[in-house]
mmCIF file of C-alpha atoms in Angstrom:
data_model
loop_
_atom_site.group_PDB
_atom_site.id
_atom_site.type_symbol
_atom_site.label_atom_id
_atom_site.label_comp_id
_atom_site.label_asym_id
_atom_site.label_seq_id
_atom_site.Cartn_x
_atom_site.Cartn_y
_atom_site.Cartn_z
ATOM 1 C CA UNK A 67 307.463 56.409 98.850
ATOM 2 C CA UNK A 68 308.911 52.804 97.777
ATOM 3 C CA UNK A 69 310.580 52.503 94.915
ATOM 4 C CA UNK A 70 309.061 50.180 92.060
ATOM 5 C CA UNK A 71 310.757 46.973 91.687
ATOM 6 C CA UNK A 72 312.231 44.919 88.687
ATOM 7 C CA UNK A 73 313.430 41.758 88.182
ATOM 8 C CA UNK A 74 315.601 41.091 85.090
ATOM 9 C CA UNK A 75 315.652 37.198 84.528
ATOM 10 C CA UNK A 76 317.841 36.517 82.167
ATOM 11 C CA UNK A 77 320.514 33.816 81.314
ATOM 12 C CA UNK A 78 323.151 36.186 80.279
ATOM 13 C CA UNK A 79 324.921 37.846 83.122
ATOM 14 C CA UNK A 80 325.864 40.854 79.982
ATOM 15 C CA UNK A 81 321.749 41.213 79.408
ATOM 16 C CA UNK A 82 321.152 41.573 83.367
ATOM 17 C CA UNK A 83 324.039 43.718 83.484
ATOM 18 C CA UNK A 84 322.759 46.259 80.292
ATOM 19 C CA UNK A 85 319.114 46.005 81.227
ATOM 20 C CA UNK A 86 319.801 47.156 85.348
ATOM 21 C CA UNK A 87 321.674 50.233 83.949
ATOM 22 C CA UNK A 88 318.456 51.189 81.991
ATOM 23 C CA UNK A 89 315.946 50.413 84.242
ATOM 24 C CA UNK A 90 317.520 51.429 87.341
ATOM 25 C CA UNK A 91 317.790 55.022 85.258
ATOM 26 C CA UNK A 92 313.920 54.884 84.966
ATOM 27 C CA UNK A 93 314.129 54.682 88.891
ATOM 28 C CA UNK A 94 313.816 51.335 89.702
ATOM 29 C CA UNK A 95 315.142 48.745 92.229
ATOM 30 C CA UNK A 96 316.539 46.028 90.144
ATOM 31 C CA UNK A 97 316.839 42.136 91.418
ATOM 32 C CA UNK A 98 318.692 39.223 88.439
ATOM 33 C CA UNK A 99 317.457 36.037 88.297
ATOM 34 C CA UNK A 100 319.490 33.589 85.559
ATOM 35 C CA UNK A 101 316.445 31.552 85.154
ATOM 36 C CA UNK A 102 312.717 30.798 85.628
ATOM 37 C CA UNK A 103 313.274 28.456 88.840
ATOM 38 C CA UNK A 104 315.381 31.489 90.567
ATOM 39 C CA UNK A 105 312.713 34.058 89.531
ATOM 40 C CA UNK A 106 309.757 31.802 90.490
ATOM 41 C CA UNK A 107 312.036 31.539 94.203
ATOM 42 C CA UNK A 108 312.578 35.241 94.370
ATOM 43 C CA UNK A 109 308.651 36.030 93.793
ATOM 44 C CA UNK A 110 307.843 33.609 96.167
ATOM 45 C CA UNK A 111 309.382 35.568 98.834
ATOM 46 C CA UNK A 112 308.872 39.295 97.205
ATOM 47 C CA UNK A 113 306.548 40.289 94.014
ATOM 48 C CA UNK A 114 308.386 42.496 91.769
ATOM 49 C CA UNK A 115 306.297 45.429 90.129
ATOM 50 C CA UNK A 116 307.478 44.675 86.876
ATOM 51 C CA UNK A 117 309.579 41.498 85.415
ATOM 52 C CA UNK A 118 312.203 41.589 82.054
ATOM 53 C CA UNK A 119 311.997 38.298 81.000
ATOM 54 C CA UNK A 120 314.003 36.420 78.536
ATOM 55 C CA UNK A 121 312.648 33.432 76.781
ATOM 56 C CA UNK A 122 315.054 31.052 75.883
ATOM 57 C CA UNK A 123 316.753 30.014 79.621
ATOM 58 C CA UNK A 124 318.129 26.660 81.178
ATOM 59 C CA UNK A 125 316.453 24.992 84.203
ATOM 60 C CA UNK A 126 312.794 26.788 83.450
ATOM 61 C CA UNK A 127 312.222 29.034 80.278
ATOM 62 C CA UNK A 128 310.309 32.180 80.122
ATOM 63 C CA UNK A 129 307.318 30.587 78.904
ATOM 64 C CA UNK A 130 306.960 28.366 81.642
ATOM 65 C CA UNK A 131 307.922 30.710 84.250
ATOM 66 C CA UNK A 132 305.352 33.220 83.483
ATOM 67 C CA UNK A 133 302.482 30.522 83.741
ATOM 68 C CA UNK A 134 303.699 29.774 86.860
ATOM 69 C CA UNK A 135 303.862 33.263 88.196
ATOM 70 C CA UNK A 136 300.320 34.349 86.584
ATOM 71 C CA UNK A 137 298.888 31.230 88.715
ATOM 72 C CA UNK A 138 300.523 32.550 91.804
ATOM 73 C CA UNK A 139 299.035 34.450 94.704
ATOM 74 C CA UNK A 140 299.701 38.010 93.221
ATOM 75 C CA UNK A 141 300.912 36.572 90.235
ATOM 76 C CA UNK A 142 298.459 39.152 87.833
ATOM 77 C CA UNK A 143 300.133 41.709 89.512
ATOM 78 C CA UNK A 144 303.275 42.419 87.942
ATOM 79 C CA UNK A 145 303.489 44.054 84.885
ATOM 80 C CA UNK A 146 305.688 41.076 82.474
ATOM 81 C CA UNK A 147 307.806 42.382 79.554
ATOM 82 C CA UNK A 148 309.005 39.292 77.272
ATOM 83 C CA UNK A 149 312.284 40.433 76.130
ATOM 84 C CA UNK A 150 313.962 38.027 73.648
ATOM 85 C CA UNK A 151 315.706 37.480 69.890
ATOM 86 C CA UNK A 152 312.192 35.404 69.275
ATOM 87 C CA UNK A 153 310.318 37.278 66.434
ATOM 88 C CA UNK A 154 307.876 34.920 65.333
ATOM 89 C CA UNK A 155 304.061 35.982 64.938
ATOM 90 C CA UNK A 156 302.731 32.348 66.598
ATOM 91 C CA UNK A 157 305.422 32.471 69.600
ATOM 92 C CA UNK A 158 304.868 36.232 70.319
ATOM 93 C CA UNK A 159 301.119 35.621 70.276
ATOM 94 C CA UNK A 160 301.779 32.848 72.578
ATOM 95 C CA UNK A 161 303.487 34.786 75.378
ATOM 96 C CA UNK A 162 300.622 37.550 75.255
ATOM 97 C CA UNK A 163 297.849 34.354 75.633
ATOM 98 C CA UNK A 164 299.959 33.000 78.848
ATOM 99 C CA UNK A 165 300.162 36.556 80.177
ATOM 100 C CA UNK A 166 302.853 38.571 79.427
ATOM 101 C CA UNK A 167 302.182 42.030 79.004
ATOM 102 C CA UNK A 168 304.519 43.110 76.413
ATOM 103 C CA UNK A 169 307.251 41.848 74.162
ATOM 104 C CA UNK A 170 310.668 43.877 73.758
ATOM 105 C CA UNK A 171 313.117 43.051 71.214
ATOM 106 C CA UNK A 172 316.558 42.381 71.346
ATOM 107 C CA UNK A 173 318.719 43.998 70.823
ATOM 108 C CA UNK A 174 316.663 47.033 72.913
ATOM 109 C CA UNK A 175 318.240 49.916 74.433
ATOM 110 C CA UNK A 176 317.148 52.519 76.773
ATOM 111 C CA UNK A 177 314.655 54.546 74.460
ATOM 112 C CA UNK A 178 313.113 51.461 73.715
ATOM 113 C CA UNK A 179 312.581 50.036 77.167
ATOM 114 C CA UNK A 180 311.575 53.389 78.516
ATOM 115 C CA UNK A 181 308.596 53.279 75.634
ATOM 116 C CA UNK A 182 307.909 49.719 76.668
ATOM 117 C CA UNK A 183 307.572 50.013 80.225
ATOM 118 C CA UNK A 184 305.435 53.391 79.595
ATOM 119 C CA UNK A 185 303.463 51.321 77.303
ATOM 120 C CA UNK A 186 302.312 48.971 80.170
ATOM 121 C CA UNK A 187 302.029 51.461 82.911
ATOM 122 C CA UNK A 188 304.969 50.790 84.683
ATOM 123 C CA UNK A 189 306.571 54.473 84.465
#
């Protein structure tokens, strides 16, 4: 059996870094992406089961990377965790209406993330 996959897309190489430790413990394969353009790239070529996504990124934010991915071939598929410092009502209710899946806050740590990704299927 394949493992699941994850990608973490995140502007800070510290966030990438924290979040692989976690969710490679929760027995995933982990790709990084710094931004939406390099995610959109990678999930051109391979879908991730799951994506970590930060909001606020240069080149292509969060926001506009996850419409792009949910109009992709296979783009419902993955299971897409918002996880940002962005904690108002109208912006989280915005990333549920363009698909995400979940929202994580940060800071998160491993409890947290493990609860998340339960929440959404994905362990």
């Amino acid at each position: 059996m394949s493992l699941k996959t994850c990608l973490i897309v995140d502007d800070s190489r510290i966030i990438r870094k924290v979040a692989r430790r976690i969710v490679e413990g929760l027995g995933f394969e982990v790709d990084e992406a710094a931004d939406g353009s390099e995610a959109l790239a990678f999930c051109n070529s391979i879908m991730p089961d799951v994506v970590l996504l930060d909001w606020s990124m240069p080149v292509m934010d969060g926001l506009t990377f996850l419409r792009r991915l949910r109009a992709m071939s296979g783009g419902t598929v993955p299971k897409v965790l918002f996880c940002t410092i962005e904690t108002r009502a109208a912006r989280i209710a915005e990333a549920l209406s363009a698909g995400a899946d979940d929202y994580v806050m940060k800071p998160f740590d491993g409890e947290i993330l493990q609860s998340k990704f339960a929440e959404v299927g994905a362990v």
